[in-house]
mmCIF file of C-alpha atoms and ligand atoms in Angstrom:
data_model
loop_
_atom_site.group_PDB
_atom_site.id
_atom_site.type_symbol
_atom_site.label_atom_id
_atom_site.label_comp_id
_atom_site.label_asym_id
_atom_site.label_seq_id
_atom_site.Cartn_x
_atom_site.Cartn_y
_atom_site.Cartn_z
ATOM 1 C CA MET C 1 0.592 -12.493 29.229
ATOM 2 C CA GLY C 2 0.222 -9.809 31.930
ATOM 3 C CA ILE C 3 3.359 -8.159 33.209
ATOM 4 C CA ASP C 4 2.519 -8.672 36.889
ATOM 5 C CA SER C 5 2.729 -12.446 36.655
ATOM 6 C CA GLU C 6 6.094 -12.466 34.869
ATOM 7 C CA LYS C 7 8.181 -9.432 35.573
ATOM 8 C CA THR C 8 11.713 -10.359 36.557
ATOM 9 C CA PHE C 9 14.192 -11.299 33.851
ATOM 10 C CA ASP C 10 17.868 -11.729 33.195
ATOM 11 C CA ALA C 11 17.429 -9.764 29.987
ATOM 12 C CA ALA C 12 14.714 -7.501 28.587
ATOM 13 C CA ILE C 13 14.847 -6.607 24.902
ATOM 14 C CA ILE C 14 13.026 -3.451 23.842
ATOM 15 C CA GLY C 15 11.792 -4.083 20.312
ATOM 16 C CA GLY C 16 10.334 -7.186 18.709
ATOM 17 C CA GLY C 17 11.753 -6.825 15.213
ATOM 18 C CA VAL C 18 14.177 -9.302 13.709
ATOM 19 C CA ILE C 19 17.078 -7.915 15.748
ATOM 20 C CA GLY C 20 15.267 -7.999 19.102
ATOM 21 C CA CYS C 21 13.760 -11.435 18.491
ATOM 22 C CA ALA C 22 17.096 -12.913 17.426
ATOM 23 C CA ILE C 23 18.839 -11.499 20.506
ATOM 24 C CA ALA C 24 16.152 -12.739 22.903
ATOM 25 C CA TRP C 25 16.269 -16.172 21.290
ATOM 26 C CA ARG C 26 20.060 -16.482 21.482
ATOM 27 C CA LEU C 27 20.023 -15.367 25.126
ATOM 28 C CA ALA C 28 17.284 -17.849 26.007
ATOM 29 C CA GLN C 29 19.249 -20.623 24.297
ATOM 30 C CA ALA C 30 22.163 -19.692 26.549
ATOM 31 C CA GLY C 31 19.946 -20.160 29.583
ATOM 32 C CA LEU C 32 18.947 -16.570 30.347
ATOM 33 C CA ARG C 33 15.378 -15.760 31.229
ATOM 34 C CA SER C 34 14.552 -13.234 28.516
ATOM 35 C CA CYS C 35 11.624 -11.118 27.425
ATOM 36 C CA ILE C 36 10.724 -8.902 24.478
ATOM 37 C CA ILE C 37 8.896 -5.618 25.061
ATOM 38 C CA GLU C 38 7.190 -4.696 21.791
ATOM 39 C CA ARG C 39 5.074 -1.555 21.327
ATOM 40 C CA GLY C 40 2.952 -3.216 18.615
ATOM 41 C CA LYS C 41 3.131 -6.688 17.103
ATOM 42 C CA ILE C 42 6.224 -8.839 16.675
ATOM 43 C CA GLY C 43 7.946 -8.127 13.356
ATOM 44 C CA ALA C 44 5.276 -5.727 12.166
ATOM 45 C CA GLU C 45 7.587 -2.831 11.254
ATOM 46 C CA ALA C 46 10.774 -2.678 9.157
ATOM 47 C CA SER C 47 11.458 -6.418 9.513
ATOM 48 C CA SER C 48 8.383 -7.450 7.552
ATOM 49 C CA ALA C 49 8.640 -4.508 5.148
ATOM 50 C CA ALA C 50 12.148 -5.461 4.022
ATOM 51 C CA GLY C 51 13.166 -7.155 0.768
ATOM 52 C CA GLY C 52 15.228 -9.931 2.359
ATOM 53 C CA MET C 53 18.329 -9.435 0.217
ATOM 54 C CA LEU C 54 21.513 -10.696 1.861
ATOM 55 C CA ALA C 55 23.747 -8.796 -0.507
ATOM 56 C CA PRO C 56 26.734 -7.081 1.093
ATOM 57 C CA LEU C 57 28.878 -7.335 -2.044
ATOM 58 C CA ALA C 58 26.324 -5.981 -4.496
ATOM 59 C CA GLU C 59 25.987 -2.815 -2.424
ATOM 60 C CA ALA C 60 29.572 -2.218 -1.212
ATOM 61 C CA ASP C 61 32.018 0.302 -2.637
ATOM 62 C CA GLN C 62 34.813 -0.446 -0.202
ATOM 63 C CA GLN C 63 36.006 -2.792 2.490
ATOM 64 C CA ASP C 64 35.418 -1.274 5.904
ATOM 65 C CA ALA C 65 34.143 -2.334 9.321
ATOM 66 C CA PHE C 66 30.543 -2.262 8.141
ATOM 67 C CA PHE C 67 31.319 -4.465 5.136
ATOM 68 C CA ASP C 68 33.177 -6.964 7.316
ATOM 69 C CA LEU C 69 30.242 -7.080 9.749
ATOM 70 C CA ALA C 70 27.779 -7.669 6.897
ATOM 71 C CA VAL C 71 29.897 -10.423 5.335
ATOM 72 C CA SER C 72 30.300 -12.174 8.684
ATOM 73 C CA SER C 73 26.527 -12.140 9.185
ATOM 74 C CA ARG C 74 25.899 -13.472 5.689
ATOM 75 C CA ALA C 75 28.339 -16.298 6.420
ATOM 76 C CA ILE C 76 26.185 -17.623 9.274
ATOM 77 C CA TYR C 77 22.825 -17.301 7.500
ATOM 78 C CA GLN C 78 22.649 -20.722 5.930
ATOM 79 C CA GLY C 79 23.307 -22.329 9.312
ATOM 80 C CA LEU C 80 20.618 -20.140 10.852
ATOM 81 C CA ALA C 81 18.087 -21.230 8.208
ATOM 82 C CA THR C 82 18.919 -24.893 8.836
ATOM 83 C CA GLU C 83 18.701 -24.432 12.606
ATOM 84 C CA LEU C 84 15.335 -22.663 12.380
ATOM 85 C CA ARG C 85 13.931 -25.392 10.170
ATOM 86 C CA ALA C 86 15.079 -28.096 12.565
ATOM 87 C CA LEU C 87 13.684 -26.270 15.598
ATOM 88 C CA THR C 88 10.410 -24.915 14.227
ATOM 89 C CA GLY C 89 9.672 -26.692 10.939
ATOM 90 C CA PHE C 90 9.481 -23.305 9.149
ATOM 91 C CA ASP C 91 11.253 -22.852 5.829
ATOM 92 C CA VAL C 92 12.668 -19.327 5.650
ATOM 93 C CA GLU C 93 13.304 -19.768 1.920
ATOM 94 C CA TYR C 94 17.037 -19.164 2.060
ATOM 95 C CA ARG C 95 17.949 -18.994 -1.632
ATOM 96 C CA THR C 96 21.458 -19.220 -3.037
ATOM 97 C CA GLU C 97 21.027 -18.450 -6.748
ATOM 98 C CA GLY C 98 22.876 -15.164 -6.241
ATOM 99 C CA THR C 99 22.440 -11.530 -7.183
ATOM 100 C CA LEU C 100 22.791 -9.797 -10.550
ATOM 101 C CA PHE C 101 23.554 -6.092 -10.869
ATOM 102 C CA LEU C 102 22.771 -4.623 -14.296
ATOM 103 C CA ALA C 103 24.737 -1.835 -15.935
ATOM 104 C CA LEU C 104 22.010 0.049 -17.809
ATOM 105 C CA THR C 105 23.676 3.444 -18.255
ATOM 106 C CA ALA C 106 27.185 4.875 -18.636
ATOM 107 C CA ASP C 107 27.097 5.971 -14.977
ATOM 108 C CA ASP C 108 26.139 2.425 -13.937
ATOM 109 C CA GLU C 109 29.086 1.078 -15.922
ATOM 110 C CA GLU C 110 31.497 3.410 -14.176
ATOM 111 C CA GLU C 111 30.091 2.512 -10.740
ATOM 112 C CA LEU C 112 30.118 -1.228 -11.358
ATOM 113 C CA GLU C 113 33.596 -1.234 -12.896
ATOM 114 C CA LYS C 114 34.927 0.271 -9.655
ATOM 115 C CA ARG C 115 33.043 -2.295 -7.588
ATOM 116 C CA TYR C 116 34.297 -5.138 -9.747
ATOM 117 C CA LYS C 117 37.920 -3.975 -9.477
ATOM 118 C CA TRP C 118 38.099 -3.566 -5.721
ATOM 119 C CA GLN C 119 36.242 -6.788 -5.032
ATOM 120 C CA CYS C 120 38.449 -8.800 -7.432
ATOM 121 C CA ALA C 121 41.541 -7.257 -5.812
ATOM 122 C CA ALA C 122 40.178 -8.250 -2.401
ATOM 123 C CA GLY C 123 39.706 -11.857 -3.582
ATOM 124 C CA LEU C 124 35.902 -11.710 -3.390
ATOM 125 C CA ARG C 125 33.699 -13.701 -5.745
ATOM 126 C CA VAL C 126 32.258 -11.385 -8.409
ATOM 127 C CA GLU C 127 31.733 -12.314 -12.067
ATOM 128 C CA PHE C 128 31.542 -10.104 -15.140
ATOM 129 C CA MET C 129 28.701 -11.151 -17.468
ATOM 130 C CA SER C 130 28.158 -9.985 -21.032
ATOM 131 C CA PHE C 131 24.651 -9.001 -22.122
ATOM 132 C CA SER C 132 24.102 -12.311 -23.920
ATOM 133 C CA LYS C 133 25.301 -14.304 -20.932
ATOM 134 C CA VAL C 134 23.117 -12.481 -18.445
ATOM 135 C CA ARG C 135 20.112 -12.773 -20.787
ATOM 136 C CA GLU C 136 20.644 -16.523 -20.786
ATOM 137 C CA LEU C 137 20.267 -16.440 -17.011
ATOM 138 C CA GLU C 138 17.354 -14.012 -16.970
ATOM 139 C CA PRO C 139 15.643 -13.806 -20.383
ATOM 140 C CA LEU C 140 13.292 -10.983 -19.360
ATOM 141 C CA ILE C 141 15.861 -8.363 -18.390
ATOM 142 C CA SER C 142 15.939 -5.176 -20.447
ATOM 143 C CA GLU C 143 17.626 -5.076 -23.833
ATOM 144 C CA LYS C 144 19.217 -1.847 -22.649
ATOM 145 C CA THR C 145 21.432 -3.895 -20.318
ATOM 146 C CA ARG C 146 25.054 -3.279 -21.348
ATOM 147 C CA TRP C 147 26.526 -5.965 -19.107
ATOM 148 C CA ALA C 148 26.123 -7.164 -15.535
ATOM 149 C CA LEU C 149 27.954 -8.322 -12.454
ATOM 150 C CA LYS C 150 26.991 -11.541 -10.763
ATOM 151 C CA PHE C 151 27.550 -11.874 -7.036
ATOM 152 C CA PRO C 152 27.178 -15.628 -6.460
ATOM 153 C CA ASP C 153 27.532 -15.378 -2.676
ATOM 154 C CA ASP C 154 24.889 -12.656 -2.220
ATOM 155 C CA HIS C 155 21.791 -14.637 -1.294
ATOM 156 C CA GLN C 156 18.250 -13.925 -0.079
ATOM 157 C CA VAL C 157 15.742 -14.992 2.548
ATOM 158 C CA ASN C 158 11.988 -14.570 2.896
ATOM 159 C CA ASN C 159 12.063 -12.020 5.718
ATOM 160 C CA ARG C 160 8.424 -12.524 6.705
ATOM 161 C CA HIS C 161 8.938 -16.258 7.079
ATOM 162 C CA LEU C 162 12.154 -15.530 8.950
ATOM 163 C CA LEU C 163 10.273 -13.461 11.529
ATOM 164 C CA VAL C 164 7.681 -16.168 12.048
ATOM 165 C CA ALA C 165 10.419 -18.779 12.494
ATOM 166 C CA ILE C 166 12.569 -16.713 14.876
ATOM 167 C CA GLU C 167 9.552 -15.757 16.969
ATOM 168 C CA ALA C 168 8.527 -19.424 17.191
ATOM 169 C CA ALA C 169 12.079 -20.467 18.105
ATOM 170 C CA ALA C 170 12.295 -17.718 20.717
ATOM 171 C CA ARG C 171 8.980 -18.653 22.327
ATOM 172 C CA ALA C 172 9.930 -22.340 22.284
ATOM 173 C CA ALA C 173 13.196 -21.448 24.027
ATOM 174 C CA GLY C 174 11.195 -19.727 26.771
ATOM 175 C CA VAL C 175 11.261 -16.065 25.699
ATOM 176 C CA VAL C 176 8.313 -14.147 27.162
ATOM 177 C CA VAL C 177 6.743 -11.727 24.663
ATOM 178 C CA PHE C 178 4.905 -8.576 25.751
ATOM 179 C CA GLU C 179 3.132 -7.189 22.682
ATOM 180 C CA ASN C 180 1.239 -3.885 22.598
ATOM 181 C CA THR C 181 3.515 -2.778 25.410
ATOM 182 C CA ALA C 182 5.454 0.449 24.912
ATOM 183 C CA ALA C 183 8.675 1.093 26.806
ATOM 184 C CA ALA C 184 8.158 4.416 28.594
ATOM 185 C CA SER C 185 11.643 4.721 30.110
ATOM 186 C CA LEU C 186 14.673 2.820 31.297
ATOM 187 C CA ILE C 187 15.007 2.280 35.029
ATOM 188 C CA ILE C 188 18.545 3.228 36.028
ATOM 189 C CA GLU C 189 19.855 3.310 39.602
ATOM 190 C CA ARG C 190 23.410 4.240 40.560
ATOM 191 C CA SER C 191 24.713 3.781 36.998
ATOM 192 C CA ARG C 192 23.190 0.313 36.651
ATOM 193 C CA ILE C 193 20.177 -0.758 34.633
ATOM 194 C CA ARG C 194 17.351 -2.194 36.734
ATOM 195 C CA GLY C 195 14.664 -2.677 34.126
ATOM 196 C CA VAL C 196 12.124 -0.938 31.935
ATOM 197 C CA LEU C 197 9.053 1.066 32.851
ATOM 198 C CA THR C 198 6.230 0.249 30.432
ATOM 199 C CA GLY C 199 2.614 1.226 29.931
ATOM 200 C CA GLY C 200 1.783 -2.097 31.585
ATOM 201 C CA GLY C 201 4.013 -1.620 34.648
ATOM 202 C CA GLU C 202 7.596 -2.242 35.599
ATOM 203 C CA ILE C 203 9.722 -5.030 34.126
ATOM 204 C CA GLN C 204 12.853 -5.804 36.103
ATOM 205 C CA ALA C 205 15.912 -7.012 34.243
ATOM 206 C CA THR C 206 19.626 -7.368 34.909
ATOM 207 C CA SER C 207 20.399 -6.497 31.279
ATOM 208 C CA VAL C 208 18.376 -4.362 28.881
ATOM 209 C CA VAL C 209 18.913 -4.144 25.113
ATOM 210 C CA VAL C 210 17.524 -1.233 23.094
ATOM 211 C CA ALA C 211 16.586 -2.825 19.762
ATOM 212 C CA ALA C 212 13.585 -0.689 18.905
ATOM 213 C CA GLY C 213 14.515 0.227 15.319
ATOM 214 C CA SER C 214 13.230 3.651 14.313
ATOM 215 C CA TRP C 215 11.766 4.116 17.791
ATOM 216 C CA SER C 216 15.051 3.573 19.622
ATOM 217 C CA SER C 217 15.771 7.238 20.314
ATOM 218 C CA LEU C 218 12.299 7.811 21.712
ATOM 219 C CA VAL C 219 12.981 5.624 24.768
ATOM 220 C CA PRO C 220 14.235 8.094 27.406
ATOM 221 C CA GLY C 221 17.307 6.559 28.882
ATOM 222 C CA ALA C 222 21.046 6.827 29.162
ATOM 223 C CA PRO C 223 22.817 10.189 28.715
ATOM 224 C CA SER C 224 25.348 8.631 26.338
ATOM 225 C CA ALA C 225 22.543 7.688 23.944
ATOM 226 C CA ALA C 226 21.338 11.270 23.649
ATOM 227 C CA THR C 227 23.228 11.883 20.382
ATOM 228 C CA MET C 228 22.425 8.474 18.901
ATOM 229 C CA ALA C 229 19.522 10.019 16.920
ATOM 230 C CA VAL C 230 18.038 6.955 15.238
ATOM 231 C CA SER C 231 15.451 8.226 12.766
ATOM 232 C CA PRO C 232 13.043 6.668 10.247
ATOM 233 C CA VAL C 233 13.651 6.536 6.486
ATOM 234 C CA ARG C 234 10.571 5.352 4.662
ATOM 235 C CA GLY C 235 10.821 2.633 2.042
ATOM 236 C CA GLN C 236 7.788 1.828 -0.087
ATOM 237 C CA MET C 237 7.523 -1.602 -1.686
ATOM 238 C CA ILE C 238 5.372 -3.447 -4.178
ATOM 239 C CA ALA C 239 4.687 -7.155 -4.709
ATOM 240 C CA LEU C 240 3.764 -8.266 -8.215
ATOM 241 C CA LYS C 241 2.601 -11.529 -9.692
ATOM 242 C CA ALA C 242 5.788 -13.006 -11.162
ATOM 243 C CA PRO C 243 6.116 -13.128 -14.969
ATOM 244 C CA ASP C 244 6.656 -16.305 -16.933
ATOM 245 C CA PRO C 245 9.435 -17.364 -16.814
ATOM 246 C CA ALA C 246 9.848 -16.182 -13.211
ATOM 247 C CA PRO C 247 13.249 -14.696 -12.425
ATOM 248 C CA ASN C 248 15.597 -16.808 -10.304
ATOM 249 C CA PHE C 249 18.060 -14.130 -9.261
ATOM 250 C CA VAL C 250 17.754 -11.019 -7.154
ATOM 251 C CA ILE C 251 18.266 -8.310 -9.790
ATOM 252 C CA TYR C 252 19.557 -4.827 -8.973
ATOM 253 C CA SER C 253 20.000 -1.687 -10.979
ATOM 254 C CA GLY C 254 21.475 1.478 -9.548
ATOM 255 C CA ARG C 255 17.921 2.667 -8.890
ATOM 256 C CA GLY C 256 15.833 -0.309 -7.839
ATOM 257 C CA TYR C 257 15.649 -4.047 -7.371
ATOM 258 C CA LEU C 258 13.520 -7.092 -8.129
ATOM 259 C CA VAL C 259 13.401 -9.996 -5.686
ATOM 260 C CA PRO C 260 11.769 -13.258 -6.833
ATOM 261 C CA ARG C 261 9.915 -15.141 -4.130
ATOM 262 C CA LEU C 262 8.684 -18.704 -4.083
ATOM 263 C CA GLY C 263 4.942 -18.897 -4.666
ATOM 264 C CA GLY C 264 5.026 -16.742 -7.804
ATOM 265 C CA PHE C 265 5.760 -13.279 -6.402
ATOM 266 C CA LEU C 266 8.173 -10.601 -7.453
ATOM 267 C CA ILE C 267 8.985 -7.901 -4.915
ATOM 268 C CA SER C 268 10.263 -4.533 -6.037
ATOM 269 C CA GLY C 269 11.590 -1.533 -4.168
ATOM 270 C CA SER C 270 12.203 0.913 -2.937
ATOM 271 C CA THR C 271 11.901 4.575 -2.025
ATOM 272 C CA THR C 272 14.214 6.340 0.428
ATOM 273 C CA GLU C 273 12.157 9.116 2.012
ATOM 274 C CA GLN C 274 12.235 11.384 5.048
ATOM 275 C CA ALA C 275 8.560 11.179 6.011
ATOM 276 C CA GLY C 276 8.729 11.003 9.785
ATOM 277 C CA TYR C 277 6.720 8.123 11.170
ATOM 278 C CA GLN C 278 4.200 8.185 8.265
ATOM 279 C CA LYS C 279 4.000 4.735 6.698
ATOM 280 C CA SER C 280 1.771 5.808 3.809
ATOM 281 C CA VAL C 281 2.092 4.314 0.369
ATOM 282 C CA THR C 282 1.992 7.209 -2.108
ATOM 283 C CA ALA C 283 1.224 7.470 -5.824
ATOM 284 C CA GLY C 284 4.594 9.124 -6.425
ATOM 285 C CA GLY C 285 6.418 6.437 -4.470
ATOM 286 C CA LEU C 286 4.789 3.614 -6.385
ATOM 287 C CA ALA C 287 5.354 5.389 -9.712
ATOM 288 C CA SER C 288 9.094 5.612 -9.042
ATOM 289 C CA ILE C 289 9.323 1.951 -7.977
ATOM 290 C CA VAL C 290 7.457 0.839 -11.095
ATOM 291 C CA GLU C 291 9.608 3.048 -13.342
ATOM 292 C CA ASN C 292 12.788 1.534 -11.891
ATOM 293 C CA ALA C 293 11.408 -2.011 -12.060
ATOM 294 C CA VAL C 294 10.393 -1.537 -15.717
ATOM 295 C CA GLU C 295 13.881 -0.244 -16.469
ATOM 296 C CA ILE C 296 15.230 -3.596 -15.217
ATOM 297 C CA MET C 297 12.516 -5.756 -16.749
ATOM 298 C CA PRO C 298 10.043 -4.164 -19.219
ATOM 299 C CA ALA C 299 7.581 -7.053 -18.712
ATOM 300 C CA VAL C 300 6.859 -5.648 -15.245
ATOM 301 C CA ARG C 301 4.515 -3.147 -16.935
ATOM 302 C CA SER C 302 1.877 -5.839 -17.453
ATOM 303 C CA LEU C 303 2.187 -7.647 -14.112
ATOM 304 C CA SER C 304 -0.651 -7.599 -11.581
ATOM 305 C CA ILE C 305 -0.055 -5.811 -8.304
ATOM 306 C CA ILE C 306 -0.557 -8.148 -5.353
ATOM 307 C CA GLU C 307 0.361 -5.887 -2.442
ATOM 308 C CA THR C 308 1.917 -2.531 -1.608
ATOM 309 C CA TRP C 309 3.386 -1.438 1.720
ATOM 310 C CA ALA C 310 5.862 0.873 3.400
ATOM 311 C CA GLY C 311 8.331 0.427 6.240
ATOM 312 C CA LEU C 312 10.531 2.703 8.311
ATOM 313 C CA ARG C 313 14.235 1.888 8.149
ATOM 314 C CA PRO C 314 16.082 2.962 11.287
ATOM 315 C CA THR C 315 19.059 5.091 10.325
ATOM 316 C CA THR C 316 21.757 6.911 12.292
ATOM 317 C CA PRO C 317 23.681 10.099 11.438
ATOM 318 C CA ASP C 318 26.423 8.072 9.695
ATOM 319 C CA GLY C 319 24.206 5.228 8.422
ATOM 320 C CA TRP C 320 25.959 2.551 10.475
ATOM 321 C CA PRO C 321 24.273 0.600 13.261
ATOM 322 C CA VAL C 322 24.779 1.083 16.975
ATOM 323 C CA ILE C 323 25.878 -2.215 18.512
ATOM 324 C CA GLY C 324 27.438 -2.645 21.925
ATOM 325 C CA ALA C 325 27.380 -1.756 25.583
ATOM 326 C CA ASP C 326 26.578 1.615 27.082
ATOM 327 C CA PRO C 327 29.862 3.057 28.406
ATOM 328 C CA GLU C 328 28.308 4.477 31.586
ATOM 329 C CA ILE C 329 25.307 2.331 32.507
ATOM 330 C CA ALA C 330 26.174 -1.242 33.469
ATOM 331 C CA GLY C 331 23.852 -3.792 31.905
ATOM 332 C CA LEU C 332 22.566 -1.520 29.124
ATOM 333 C CA PHE C 333 23.167 -2.463 25.475
ATOM 334 C CA TYR C 334 22.235 -1.179 22.012
ATOM 335 C CA ALA C 335 21.406 -3.095 18.851
ATOM 336 C CA THR C 336 19.732 -0.611 16.569
ATOM 337 C CA GLY C 337 20.086 1.686 13.541
ATOM 338 C CA HIS C 338 20.598 -1.151 11.067
ATOM 339 C CA TYR C 339 19.062 0.986 8.293
ATOM 340 C CA ARG C 340 18.816 -1.061 5.050
ATOM 341 C CA ASN C 341 20.493 -4.122 6.532
ATOM 342 C CA GLY C 342 18.479 -5.311 9.512
ATOM 343 C CA ILE C 343 17.658 -8.681 8.004
ATOM 344 C CA LEU C 344 21.242 -9.257 6.864
ATOM 345 C CA LEU C 345 22.799 -8.142 10.161
ATOM 346 C CA ALA C 346 20.391 -9.835 12.592
ATOM 347 C CA PRO C 347 22.359 -13.094 13.062
ATOM 348 C CA VAL C 348 25.705 -11.475 13.821
ATOM 349 C CA THR C 349 24.139 -8.730 15.956
ATOM 350 C CA ALA C 350 22.377 -11.356 18.075
ATOM 351 C CA GLU C 351 25.610 -13.276 18.610
ATOM 352 C CA ILE C 352 27.531 -10.115 19.526
ATOM 353 C CA ILE C 353 24.961 -8.966 22.085
ATOM 354 C CA ARG C 354 24.642 -12.472 23.507
ATOM 355 C CA ASP C 355 28.413 -12.690 23.962
ATOM 356 C CA LEU C 356 28.589 -9.226 25.537
ATOM 357 C CA ILE C 357 25.840 -10.041 28.029
ATOM 358 C CA LEU C 358 27.204 -13.478 28.870
ATOM 359 C CA THR C 359 30.933 -12.774 28.942
ATOM 360 C CA GLY C 360 31.429 -9.001 28.693
ATOM 361 C CA VAL C 361 33.513 -9.426 25.529
ATOM 362 C CA THR C 362 33.102 -10.171 21.856
ATOM 363 C CA SER C 363 35.668 -11.118 19.228
ATOM 364 C CA LEU C 364 34.766 -8.131 17.023
ATOM 365 C CA ASP C 365 36.032 -4.561 17.486
ATOM 366 C CA LEU C 366 32.827 -2.636 18.185
ATOM 367 C CA ALA C 367 34.379 0.854 18.272
ATOM 368 C CA PRO C 368 33.010 1.771 14.798
ATOM 369 C CA PHE C 369 29.496 0.962 16.053
ATOM 370 C CA SER C 370 29.731 2.580 19.463
ATOM 371 C CA VAL C 371 26.894 4.659 20.872
ATOM 372 C CA THR C 372 29.307 7.460 21.750
ATOM 373 C CA ARG C 373 30.686 8.025 18.247
ATOM 374 C CA PHE C 374 28.128 10.720 17.413
ATOM 375 C CA ALA C 375 29.073 12.762 20.461
ATOM 376 C CA ASN C 376 32.725 12.424 19.447
ATOM 377 C CA ARG C 377 31.875 13.713 15.967
ATOM 378 C CA LEU C 378 30.091 16.725 17.409
ATOM 379 C CA ALA C 379 33.084 17.469 19.616
ATOM 380 C CA VAL C 380 35.483 17.199 16.652
ATOM 381 C CA GLY C 381 33.210 18.985 14.170
HETATM 382 N N1 LIG Z 1 17.111 -3.425 2.191
HETATM 383 C C1 LIG Z 1 16.458 -2.918 1.053
HETATM 384 C C2 LIG Z 1 16.002 -1.550 1.172
HETATM 385 O O1 LIG Z 1 16.222 -0.913 2.185
HETATM 386 O O2 LIG Z 1 15.393 -1.062 0.254
#
C-alpha cells in the first residue's frame, strides 16, 4: 500500500518484528488506527531467527525485575496461542512438555545447584532428575550427563508460525503494514511526536513506538534515547532432521540447546557474536553449535542438516530491554532491546505499550527498563 493513500494514524510502530506486530495488533484491537513501518519484510530478522524457547526459569540465576517480566509474559502465552488460533486458524505450536537442563561437567553441576536452590526457595517449579530418570525421558541424551533439572513450566513456541499468526491477526484487525519502508527520522514538534519521516514520505501519528530491534538506535530521534545504544549480537542457528526417537523436551546445556519442532526438525543454537550487522553463517559458528549439540546428544553427529541461518539479537548496555514512554517527548514510546528474549517478552511488552498509549499508566514498575537509565549510569560512573 502506498503511504500517500493512508498516512494518518493513531499509532505508528517502527519495526515489524514480533514486538512491533504484537503492539500494533493489540492497539488495533483496542480501536486505534495503527500501522507498522518495516524496513524489510515482516518478521524477517531476529524474530524468525530465534529458537522459540519460553524458558525464564532455565536461564535465571536470580529473581529480579527482568525475571518477573519474563515470567509474567510466559504466563499469558497459552492464552495468546489459543486466541491466535481462534482468530487466524494458525497453530503456533505452543508446546508444554517443558525444558531439561543437563549437568554435563562439574561447573554445570555447581551452576545448576545454585539455580535449583534459589528457585526452590522462591517456590518455583523445578525438579531434580537423576541420570537414569532423565534418560527415561530422553533416551538419546549423552551418557556423560551427571543429572538434570526439569523446568516443567518453561515451554516453547514455533516462532516462525507465531509471526505469521500475529501478522495475520494484526492485518485482520485493521493494522496497515508498510514493508520495505525505512524510518528516516522521527517528526517532533514542540516536545510532541507528530509522526515518522520515511523513504516513502511522511506518516503522521499521535503515538510512535520504536520497536526496531537491532536497528532501534539508528532512527534519529529523541535526545533521551541517545544513550540507549541498542546493538546487534549475532546468533547462528542450525536445523537438523530429528533423530529417532525425536526428543520431546527443549534440552539445554550450559553451552547450547536443542529444540524439537513438530514436523521432524531439531533446532540447535547458538553463537553470541559481535559482528555488526553481518548476518553471515560461518564455518566456525556452525562448528561450535554442532560441538555443543553433540555434547548434549551424540546422535546429532549423524543427522542431516536442513537449514542454517543467523539473526541479530538487539542488546542494550545492561542486557535488559527498553520499555516505556520517552520522558521528554509526549507520544513517543520504546519497546526494544529484548536481546535473547524477544519471543518470550512480546506478549507482555505489547500489553504494557498498549496500556501506556491508551491510559498513560501500566500496572508494572517500568523504571528498570527506562530509556534514561543508561544516561544515569554514565552520570554515576
Ligand atoms: N533465545 C535464544 C538465543 O538467543 O540463542
